[in-house]
Coordinates of C-alpha atoms and ligand atoms in Angstrom, one line a residue:
X66 CA 69.3 89.6 30.5
X67 CA 68.4 92.7 28.5
X68 CA 71.5 94.4 29.9
X69 CA 73.5 91.5 28.3
X70 CA 71.6 92.0 25.0
X71 CA 72.2 95.7 25.0
X72 CA 75.9 95.1 25.6
X73 CA 76.0 92.5 22.9
X74 CA 74.2 94.8 20.4
X75 CA 76.5 97.7 21.3
X76 CA 79.7 95.7 20.8
X77 CA 78.8 93.5 17.8
X78 CA 80.5 94.4 14.6
X79 CA 79.3 92.8 11.3
X80 CA 80.5 93.2 7.8
X81 CA 78.3 91.5 5.3
X82 CA 80.7 91.6 2.4
X83 CA 83.4 89.9 4.5
X84 CA 81.0 87.5 6.1
X85 CA 82.6 88.5 9.3
X86 CA 81.5 89.2 12.9
X87 CA 83.4 90.6 15.9
X88 CA 81.8 90.4 19.3
X89 CA 83.7 92.3 22.0
X90 CA 80.7 92.5 24.4
X91 CA 82.3 90.1 26.8
X92 CA 85.5 92.0 27.2
X93 CA 84.0 93.9 30.2
X94 CA 84.9 97.3 28.9
X95 CA 84.9 100.1 31.5
X96 CA 82.0 102.4 30.4
X97 CA 84.2 105.2 29.1
X98 CA 87.2 103.1 28.0
X99 CA 86.7 103.5 24.3
X100 CA 85.9 107.2 24.5
X101 CA 89.0 107.8 26.6
X102 CA 91.1 105.8 24.1
X103 CA 89.8 107.7 21.0
X104 CA 92.5 110.3 20.8
X105 CA 95.2 107.6 20.9
X106 CA 93.3 105.6 18.4
X107 CA 93.1 108.5 16.0
X108 CA 96.9 108.9 16.4
X109 CA 97.3 105.2 15.6
X110 CA 95.1 105.5 12.5
X111 CA 97.3 108.4 11.3
X112 CA 100.5 106.4 12.0
X113 CA 99.1 103.3 10.1
X114 CA 98.3 105.6 7.2
X115 CA 101.8 107.0 7.2
X116 CA 103.2 103.5 7.3
X117 CA 101.1 102.6 4.3
X118 CA 102.4 105.7 2.5
X119 CA 105.9 104.3 3.0
X120 CA 107.2 105.9 6.2
X121 CA 110.2 104.1 7.7
X122 CA 108.0 102.5 10.4
X123 CA 110.9 100.2 11.5
X124 CA 113.6 102.9 12.2
X125 CA 115.9 100.5 14.0
X126 CA 116.4 98.6 10.8
X127 CA 115.8 101.6 8.5
X128 CA 112.9 99.8 6.8
X129 CA 109.5 100.6 5.4
X130 CA 106.7 98.2 6.4
X131 CA 104.9 97.2 3.3
X132 CA 102.9 94.0 3.8
X133 CA 99.7 95.9 3.1
X134 CA 100.9 96.7 -0.4
X135 CA 101.1 93.0 -1.2
X136 CA 97.4 92.9 -1.7
X137 CA 97.0 96.5 -2.9
X138 CA 100.2 97.2 -5.0
X139 CA 98.8 100.5 -6.2
X140 CA 99.4 101.8 -2.7
X141 CA 103.1 101.1 -2.7
X142 CA 105.1 104.4 -2.7
X143 CA 107.4 103.4 -5.5
X144 CA 106.6 102.1 -9.0
X145 CA 109.4 99.6 -8.8
X146 CA 107.8 98.1 -5.7
X147 CA 104.4 97.9 -7.4
X148 CA 106.0 96.2 -10.3
X149 CA 107.9 93.8 -8.1
X150 CA 104.7 92.7 -6.3
X151 CA 102.7 92.1 -9.5
X152 CA 105.5 90.5 -11.4
X153 CA 106.2 88.1 -8.5
X154 CA 102.5 87.2 -8.2
X155 CA 102.4 86.4 -11.9
X156 CA 105.6 84.4 -11.7
X157 CA 104.3 82.4 -8.8
X158 CA 101.1 81.6 -10.6
X159 CA 102.9 80.6 -13.8
X160 CA 105.4 78.5 -12.0
X161 CA 102.7 76.6 -10.1
X162 CA 100.8 76.1 -13.4
X163 CA 103.9 74.8 -15.1
X164 CA 104.6 72.4 -12.2
X165 CA 101.0 71.1 -12.3
X166 CA 101.1 70.7 -16.0
X167 CA 104.5 68.9 -15.7
X168 CA 106.1 71.5 -17.9
X169 CA 108.5 71.8 -15.0
X170 CA 109.5 68.3 -14.1
X171 CA 111.8 66.5 -11.8
X172 CA 114.9 64.7 -12.8
X173 CA 113.5 61.2 -12.8
X174 CA 109.8 61.1 -11.8
X175 CA 107.2 62.0 -14.4
X176 CA 106.0 65.0 -12.4
X177 CA 106.1 66.8 -9.1
X178 CA 103.3 65.7 -6.8
X179 CA 104.7 66.7 -3.4
X180 CA 106.2 69.9 -1.9
X181 CA 108.8 70.0 0.9
X182 CA 108.8 73.4 2.4
X183 CA 112.0 74.2 4.3
X184 CA 111.8 77.3 6.5
X185 CA 111.2 78.4 10.1
X186 CA 109.3 81.1 11.9
X187 CA 107.6 83.5 9.5
X188 CA 109.0 81.4 6.7
X189 CA 106.9 78.4 7.7
X190 CA 104.1 79.3 10.1
X191 CA 101.9 81.1 7.6
X192 CA 102.3 78.4 5.0
X193 CA 101.6 75.7 7.6
X194 CA 98.4 77.5 8.8
X195 CA 97.1 78.0 5.2
X196 CA 98.0 74.5 4.0
X197 CA 96.1 72.9 7.0
X198 CA 93.2 75.3 6.9
X199 CA 92.4 75.0 3.2
X200 CA 93.4 71.5 2.3
X201 CA 90.9 69.4 0.4
X202 CA 90.7 66.4 -1.8
X203 CA 91.1 68.8 -4.7
X204 CA 94.7 69.7 -3.7
X205 CA 97.1 69.5 -6.6
X206 CA 100.1 68.6 -4.4
X207 CA 100.8 67.4 -0.8
X208 CA 102.9 69.8 1.3
X209 CA 105.4 68.7 3.9
X210 CA 107.5 70.8 6.2
X211 CA 111.0 70.9 7.6
X212 CA 110.6 73.7 10.2
X213 CA 113.4 73.0 12.6
X214 CA 116.9 71.6 12.9
X215 CA 115.8 68.4 14.7
X216 CA 117.5 65.4 12.9
X217 CA 114.8 63.0 14.0
X218 CA 112.2 65.5 12.7
X219 CA 113.9 65.5 9.3
X220 CA 114.0 61.7 9.3
X221 CA 110.4 61.4 10.3
X222 CA 109.3 63.8 7.5
X223 CA 111.5 62.0 4.9
X224 CA 110.0 58.7 6.1
X225 CA 106.5 60.0 5.6
X226 CA 107.4 61.3 2.1
X227 CA 109.0 57.9 1.4
X228 CA 109.0 56.8 -2.2
X229 CA 107.6 60.1 -3.3
X230 CA 110.9 62.0 -2.8
X231 CA 111.9 61.9 -6.5
X232 CA 108.7 63.7 -7.3
X233 CA 109.0 66.2 -4.5
X234 CA 109.7 69.9 -5.1
X235 CA 111.8 71.5 -2.3
X236 CA 110.8 75.1 -1.6
X237 CA 113.5 76.7 0.6
X238 CA 112.3 79.8 2.2
X239 CA 114.4 82.3 4.2
X240 CA 114.1 86.1 4.0
X241 CA 117.6 86.6 5.4
X242 CA 118.9 83.5 3.6
X243 CA 121.2 82.9 6.6
X244 CA 119.0 81.1 9.1
X245 CA 120.9 78.0 10.3
X246 CA 117.9 75.8 10.9
X247 CA 116.8 76.3 7.3
X248 CA 120.3 75.9 6.0
X249 CA 120.5 72.6 7.9
X250 CA 117.2 71.5 6.6
X251 CA 118.3 72.2 3.0
X252 CA 121.5 70.3 3.5
X253 CA 119.6 67.3 5.0
X254 CA 117.2 67.4 2.0
X255 CA 120.1 67.7 -0.4
X256 CA 121.7 64.6 1.2
X257 CA 118.4 62.7 1.0
X258 CA 118.1 63.4 -2.8
X259 CA 121.8 62.5 -3.3
X260 CA 121.3 59.1 -1.6
X261 CA 118.8 58.4 -4.4
X262 CA 121.3 59.6 -7.0
X263 CA 119.3 62.8 -7.6
X264 CA 120.5 66.3 -8.0
X265 CA 118.8 68.5 -5.4
X266 CA 119.1 71.6 -7.6
X267 CA 116.8 70.1 -10.2
X268 CA 114.2 69.7 -7.5
X269 CA 114.5 73.0 -5.7
X270 CA 113.4 76.6 -5.7
X271 CA 114.1 79.4 -3.1
X272 CA 112.2 82.3 -1.8
X273 CA 114.8 84.7 -0.3
X274 CA 116.2 88.2 -0.3
X275 CA 118.2 89.1 -3.4
X276 CA 121.9 88.5 -2.9
X277 CA 121.5 86.6 0.3
X278 CA 123.7 83.6 1.1
X279 CA 120.8 81.3 0.1
X280 CA 120.2 83.3 -3.1
X281 CA 123.8 82.9 -4.1
X282 CA 123.8 79.2 -3.3
X283 CA 120.7 78.8 -5.5
X284 CA 122.4 80.7 -8.4
X285 CA 125.6 78.8 -8.0
X286 CA 123.9 75.4 -7.9
X287 CA 121.4 76.2 -10.7
X288 CA 118.1 75.8 -8.7
X289 CA 114.9 75.6 -10.8
X290 CA 113.9 79.1 -9.9
X291 CA 114.2 81.9 -7.3
X292 CA 111.5 84.2 -5.9
X293 CA 112.1 87.4 -4.0
X294 CA 111.5 88.4 -0.5
X295 CA 111.8 92.1 0.2
X296 CA 113.3 94.0 3.1
X297 CA 110.0 95.9 3.5
X298 CA 108.1 92.7 4.4
X299 CA 108.7 91.2 7.8
X300 CA 108.9 87.5 8.2
X301 CA 105.8 87.3 10.4
X302 CA 103.8 89.3 8.0
X303 CA 105.0 87.6 4.8
X304 CA 102.2 85.1 4.3
X305 CA 100.9 87.1 1.3
X306 CA 104.3 87.5 -0.3
X307 CA 105.9 84.6 -2.3
X308 CA 106.6 83.0 1.1
X309 CA 103.0 82.0 1.5
X310 CA 101.7 82.4 -2.1
X311 CA 104.1 80.0 -3.7
X312 CA 103.4 76.9 -1.5
X313 CA 99.7 77.7 -1.5
X314 CA 99.6 78.0 -5.3
X315 CA 101.5 74.7 -5.6
X316 CA 99.0 73.1 -3.3
X317 CA 96.3 74.3 -5.7
X318 CA 94.8 76.9 -3.4
X319 CA 93.2 80.1 -4.7
X320 CA 95.9 82.6 -3.8
X321 CA 94.1 85.4 -5.6
X322 CA 91.1 84.9 -3.3
X323 CA 93.4 85.0 -0.3
X324 CA 94.8 88.3 -1.5
X325 CA 91.2 89.6 -2.2
X326 CA 90.1 88.7 1.3
X327 CA 93.1 90.5 2.9
X328 CA 92.5 93.5 0.6
X329 CA 88.9 93.7 1.6
X330 CA 89.7 93.5 5.3
X331 CA 92.4 96.2 4.9
X332 CA 89.8 98.4 3.3
X333 CA 87.5 98.0 6.3
X334 CA 90.3 98.3 8.9
X335 CA 91.6 101.5 7.4
X336 CA 88.5 103.3 8.7
X337 CA 89.2 106.0 11.2
X338 CA 85.7 105.5 12.7
X339 CA 86.5 103.1 15.6
X340 CA 83.0 101.6 15.6
X341 CA 83.5 100.5 12.0
X342 CA 87.0 99.3 12.4
X343 CA 87.2 95.7 13.7
X344 CA 91.1 95.8 13.9
X345 CA 90.9 98.9 16.1
X346 CA 88.2 97.3 18.2
X347 CA 90.3 94.1 18.6
X348 CA 93.4 96.1 19.5
X349 CA 91.4 98.2 22.0
X350 CA 89.9 95.0 23.5
X351 CA 93.4 93.6 24.0
X352 CA 94.4 96.9 25.6
X353 CA 91.4 96.8 27.9
X354 CA 92.0 93.1 28.8
X355 CA 95.7 93.3 29.4
X356 CA 95.9 96.8 31.0
X357 CA 98.1 97.7 28.0
X358 CA 100.9 95.9 29.9
X359 CA 100.5 92.2 29.0
X360 CA 98.9 91.5 32.4
X361 CA 96.7 88.8 30.8
X362 CA 97.4 86.1 28.2
X363 CA 95.6 85.8 24.9
X364 CA 94.0 82.3 24.7
X365 CA 93.0 81.6 21.1
X366 CA 90.3 79.0 20.8
X367 CA 89.2 78.2 17.2
X368 CA 86.2 75.9 17.2
X369 CA 87.4 74.5 13.9
X370 CA 90.0 71.8 13.4
X371 CA 91.3 73.5 10.3
X372 CA 92.3 76.5 12.3
X373 CA 94.2 74.6 14.9
X374 CA 97.5 76.2 13.8
X375 CA 96.1 79.7 14.0
X376 CA 97.3 80.1 17.6
X377 CA 100.9 79.1 16.6
X378 CA 100.7 81.6 13.7
X379 CA 99.3 84.4 15.8
X380 CA 101.8 83.5 18.6
X381 CA 104.7 84.6 16.4
X382 CA 102.8 87.6 14.9
X383 CA 101.7 88.9 18.4
X384 CA 104.7 87.9 20.6
X385 CA 107.5 88.7 18.2
X386 CA 105.9 92.0 17.3
X387 CA 104.8 93.1 20.8
X388 CA 107.2 91.5 23.1
X389 CA 109.6 94.4 23.5
X390 CA 111.9 95.6 26.3
X391 CA 112.0 99.2 25.1
X392 CA 109.4 101.6 23.8
X393 CA 110.1 103.9 20.9
X394 CA 111.7 106.5 23.2
X395 CA 114.1 103.9 24.6
X396 CA 112.2 103.6 28.0
X397 CA 112.1 100.1 29.5
X398 CA 108.6 98.8 29.3
X399 CA 108.8 95.0 29.0
X400 CA 105.8 94.9 26.7
X401 CA 104.0 91.9 25.2
X402 CA 101.0 89.6 25.3
X403 CA 101.4 85.9 25.7
X404 CA 99.5 83.8 23.2
X405 CA 98.5 80.1 23.4
X406 CA 95.7 77.9 22.4
X407 CA 94.8 74.9 20.3
X408 CA 91.2 74.3 19.4
X409 CA 87.8 73.9 20.9
X410 CA 86.0 71.9 21.9
X411 CA 89.2 69.7 22.4
X412 CA 90.7 72.2 24.8
X413 CA 87.5 72.1 27.0
X414 CA 88.8 68.6 28.0
X415 CA 92.2 69.9 28.8
X416 CA 92.8 73.4 30.3
X417 CA 89.5 75.1 30.1
X418 CA 88.9 74.0 33.7
X419 CA 91.5 76.5 34.8
X420 CA 90.1 79.2 32.7
X421 CA 86.8 78.9 34.5
X422 CA 87.9 78.1 38.0
X423 CA 91.6 78.9 38.3
X424 CA 93.8 82.0 38.0
X425 CA 92.2 84.8 36.1
X426 CA 95.3 85.8 34.0
X427 CA 93.9 85.5 30.4
X428 CA 91.3 86.6 28.0
X429 CA 89.9 84.1 25.4
X430 CA 89.3 84.7 21.7
X431 CA 86.8 82.3 20.4
X432 CA 87.0 81.7 16.6
X433 CA 83.8 80.4 15.1
X434 CA 83.0 79.3 11.5
X435 CA 79.3 79.2 10.8
X436 CA 79.3 76.7 8.0
X437 CA 79.9 73.4 9.7
X438 CA 81.0 71.3 6.7
X439 CA 80.8 71.3 2.9
X440 CA 77.1 71.0 2.1
X441 CA 77.7 68.0 -0.2
X442 CA 78.8 66.0 2.8
X443 CA 75.2 66.1 4.2
X444 CA 74.3 66.7 7.8
X445 CA 74.1 63.5 9.9
X446 CA 71.9 63.8 13.0
X447 CA 73.7 62.4 16.0
X448 CA 70.5 62.8 18.0
X449 CA 67.1 63.6 16.6
X450 CA 67.5 66.8 14.7
X451 CA 70.9 67.5 16.3
X452 CA 74.2 67.5 14.3
X453 CA 77.8 67.3 15.4
X454 CA 78.1 70.9 14.3
X455 CA 75.3 71.9 16.6
X456 CA 77.3 70.5 19.4
X457 CA 80.4 72.3 18.3
X458 CA 78.5 75.6 18.3
X459 CA 76.8 74.7 21.6
X460 CA 80.2 74.0 23.3
X461 CA 81.5 77.3 22.1
X462 CA 78.5 79.2 23.4
X463 CA 78.5 77.2 26.6
X464 CA 82.1 78.0 27.3
X465 CA 81.7 81.7 26.4
X466 CA 78.8 81.9 28.8
X467 CA 80.5 79.9 31.6
X468 CA 83.5 82.2 31.5
X469 CA 81.4 85.3 31.4
X470 CA 79.5 84.1 34.5
X471 CA 82.8 84.0 36.3
X472 CA 83.7 87.5 35.0
X473 CA 86.3 86.1 32.6
X474 CA 86.8 88.2 29.5
X475 CA 86.3 86.9 25.9
X476 CA 86.1 88.1 22.4
X477 CA 84.4 86.1 19.6
X478 CA 85.3 86.2 15.9
X479 CA 82.8 84.6 13.6
X480 CA 83.4 83.7 9.9
X481 CA 80.5 82.7 7.8
X482 CA 82.7 80.1 6.1
X483 CA 86.4 79.2 6.0
X484 CA 87.9 79.6 2.6
X485 CA 90.8 81.3 1.0
X486 CA 89.0 84.7 1.1
X487 CA 88.1 84.6 4.7
X488 CA 91.5 83.2 5.8
X489 CA 93.2 86.1 3.9
X490 CA 90.8 88.5 5.7
X491 CA 91.6 86.9 9.1
X492 CA 95.3 87.2 8.6
X493 CA 94.9 90.9 7.5
X494 CA 92.8 91.5 10.6
X495 CA 95.4 90.3 13.0
X496 CA 98.2 92.0 11.1
X497 CA 96.5 95.4 11.5
X498 CA 95.3 94.8 15.1
X499 CA 98.9 94.1 16.0
X500 CA 100.0 97.3 14.2
X501 CA 97.4 99.4 16.0
X502 CA 98.1 97.9 19.4
X503 CA 101.8 98.6 18.9
X504 CA 100.9 102.3 18.2
X505 CA 98.8 102.4 21.3
X506 CA 101.6 101.2 23.5
X507 CA 104.2 103.0 21.5
X508 CA 106.6 100.3 20.5
X509 CA 108.3 99.2 17.3
X510 CA 106.3 96.1 16.2
X511 CA 108.5 95.4 13.3
X512 CA 111.9 94.5 14.7
X513 CA 113.0 91.5 16.9
X514 CA 116.2 92.4 18.7
X515 CA 115.5 89.8 21.3
X516 CA 115.9 86.7 19.1
X517 CA 119.4 87.8 18.1
X518 CA 120.7 87.2 21.6
X519 CA 119.7 83.5 21.5
X520 CA 121.1 83.1 17.9
X521 CA 124.5 84.6 18.9
X522 CA 124.7 82.5 22.1
X523 CA 123.9 79.3 20.0
X524 CA 126.7 80.2 17.6
X525 CA 129.1 80.6 20.5
X526 CA 128.2 77.1 21.7
X527 CA 128.9 75.7 18.2
X528 CA 132.2 77.5 18.2
X529 CA 133.2 76.2 21.6
X530 CA 132.1 72.7 20.6
X531 CA 134.7 72.9 17.8
X532 CA 137.4 73.7 20.3
X533 CA 136.2 71.0 22.7
X534 CA 136.3 68.4 19.9
X535 CA 139.9 69.5 18.9
X536 CA 141.0 69.2 22.5
X537 CA 139.4 65.8 22.9
X538 CA 141.0 64.5 19.7
X539 CA 144.3 65.5 20.9
X540 CA 143.7 63.5 24.1
X541 CA 142.1 60.4 22.7
X542 CA 142.5 57.3 24.9
X543 CA 142.6 59.3 28.2
X544 CA 140.3 60.1 31.0
X545 CA 139.9 63.8 31.7
X546 CA 138.0 66.0 34.2
X547 CA 135.6 68.7 33.1
X548 CA 138.0 71.3 34.2
X549 CA 140.8 69.8 32.2
X550 CA 138.7 69.6 29.0
X551 CA 137.5 73.2 29.5
X552 CA 141.0 74.4 30.0
X553 CA 142.2 72.5 26.9
X554 CA 139.4 74.1 24.9
X555 CA 140.4 77.5 26.3
X556 CA 137.0 78.0 27.9
X557 CA 136.2 79.6 31.3
X558 CA 132.7 78.2 31.0
X559 CA 132.7 74.6 32.3
X560 CA 128.9 74.5 32.4
X561 CA 128.6 74.9 28.7
X562 CA 131.5 72.4 28.2
X563 CA 129.5 70.0 30.3
X564 CA 126.4 70.4 28.1
X565 CA 128.5 69.8 25.0
X566 CA 130.1 66.7 26.5
X567 CA 126.8 65.3 27.6
X568 CA 125.4 65.8 24.1
X569 CA 128.5 64.4 22.4
X570 CA 128.4 61.3 24.6
X571 CA 124.9 60.5 23.4
X572 CA 125.8 61.3 19.8
X573 CA 129.4 60.0 19.2
X574 CA 131.1 61.3 16.1
X575 CA 131.1 58.1 14.1
X576 CA 134.6 56.8 13.5
X577 CA 136.2 59.7 15.2
X578 CA 135.5 60.0 18.9
X579 CA 133.5 58.5 21.7
X580 CA 133.1 60.5 24.9
X581 CA 131.7 58.9 28.0
X582 CA 131.0 60.5 31.4
X583 CA 131.7 58.1 34.3
X584 CA 130.8 58.0 37.9
X585 CA 127.5 58.0 39.6
X586 CA 126.4 61.3 41.1
X587 CA 126.0 59.6 44.5
X588 CA 129.7 58.6 44.5
X589 CA 131.2 61.8 43.2
X590 CA 128.7 64.3 44.4
X591 CA 127.6 65.7 41.0
X592 CA 127.8 64.7 37.4
X593 CA 129.9 67.8 37.0
X594 CA 132.6 65.8 38.8
X595 CA 132.5 62.9 36.3
X596 CA 135.7 61.9 34.5
X597 CA 135.2 61.9 30.8
X598 CA 136.7 58.9 28.9
X599 CA 137.8 60.0 25.4
X600 CA 138.2 57.1 23.0
X601 CA 138.3 56.7 19.3
X602 CA 134.8 55.6 18.3
X603 CA 134.3 52.3 16.5
Ligands
F6P743 O1 113.0 84.0 7.0 P1 114.3 83.9 7.8 O2 115.2 85.0 7.6 O3 114.9 82.6 7.7 O4 113.8 84.1 9.3 C1 113.0 83.2 9.9 C2 112.5 83.7 11.2 O5 113.5 84.1 12.1 C3 113.3 85.3 12.7 O6 114.1 86.3 12.2 C4 113.5 85.2 14.2 O7 114.7 84.6 14.5 C5 111.8 85.6 12.5 O8 111.5 86.9 12.6 C6 111.7 85.0 11.1 O9 110.4 84.8 10.7

């Protein structure tokens, strides 16, 4: 028992000003692990300092990595960057005030009451996390999301917005300005406004890189406003740029508090004294738990409904940053840490069974918020002198203990309260822990070469579909084999042609073409042997 207490004491970090605790006592550190790691940690601190001074920390893309400057512009290496950060923050705040005060108004409705954010990945996950975590009855606007290219998803969101669309401000966010899912979302939104006889441009702003395709579109169409995204901010670390600040300010959240929280966490996590640096301790705990080679998954369990999206947010931050084939010397390392999770205690009734009794391929991070609910809501007793919040805390502690008894590692992060300041601090903590971890395993955390392969392959499918459609149109009214269609489309990839045909047959091009595969697999051996009827669609 005392052993446990000593361990707890030795590995419990607390910062009073941040209202923040980090407990790594249940990570099952080897006795000399941290001492042995210290030289590498010192090198990581130096690398992080160089990065903050403006080193090109993302050499593959020739970019600086400046998300820390967003909350401390005075650290930016260049006056023009400092100025861009402060000017943009001012513009974001003024724009939100003008929208709230109906000085900026929609075409027909009396004022904007809703926001439709169109973005994906780093251009949506942070805003989604923040919006859900900090929403309250005091919100100035409701925020909706298009974060995919799922037509049914668009329809579902538009149905939910319903009659409020004329008073909805579309915020289109894409750093590159060329992401297809986001482009499609924007076109779908444009069409929805047009169906009501409204001009999308009078209801839209963009956050994007200057001169991007999206930026040019916004200029050409005369959007209400444009906010910048800079090449020195990565998508997954862009929550505290206009990407996250604009939607949050429109919702009515205190974005300056968010920046203050992140800034305060940065100050603490710049420490080169490992015992006083929670981001370093977190990174070291990940290294200890995963063997520095992704051998265990990171299960994120916030015991707070408002933080339910934290695992999705951290999933991109951790996996897109750390999931790398090559290290910085070009050696094959296949790095990464898998991240999943939802929320406690809900997950206790789902997969926690396996965490305790099944395969030991994970470490848990519990996230706890001490303040159960807003004090003005009272504290109902569900049993004599026992509240729902006591149960929430009890379940967290119980699961932590039950896992520990089985030798399963866990970390616990405790926030005194969940508000804009502590959420900003939490985001900053994870950003720096990822940066330090990447230094420890010697990879570039700031590029994402892997996602390009999927994007290129998707574009190749779209291009092939065009050729398939042209071939089908030329043969309307006939029945063709897969091989014939592939040959007519000039493709030596019948498998992809089959996927295209199967999708087309479920979604006929109205008034143009109907494609139907025929023949039961039992008769012809395989659906790949179907004949495809090509007919003009009704
Ligand atoms: O903001 P953008 O350029 O639309 O990119 C969205 C997301 O796509 C990615 O580039 C990956 O494909 C992410 O890194 C990024 O957050």
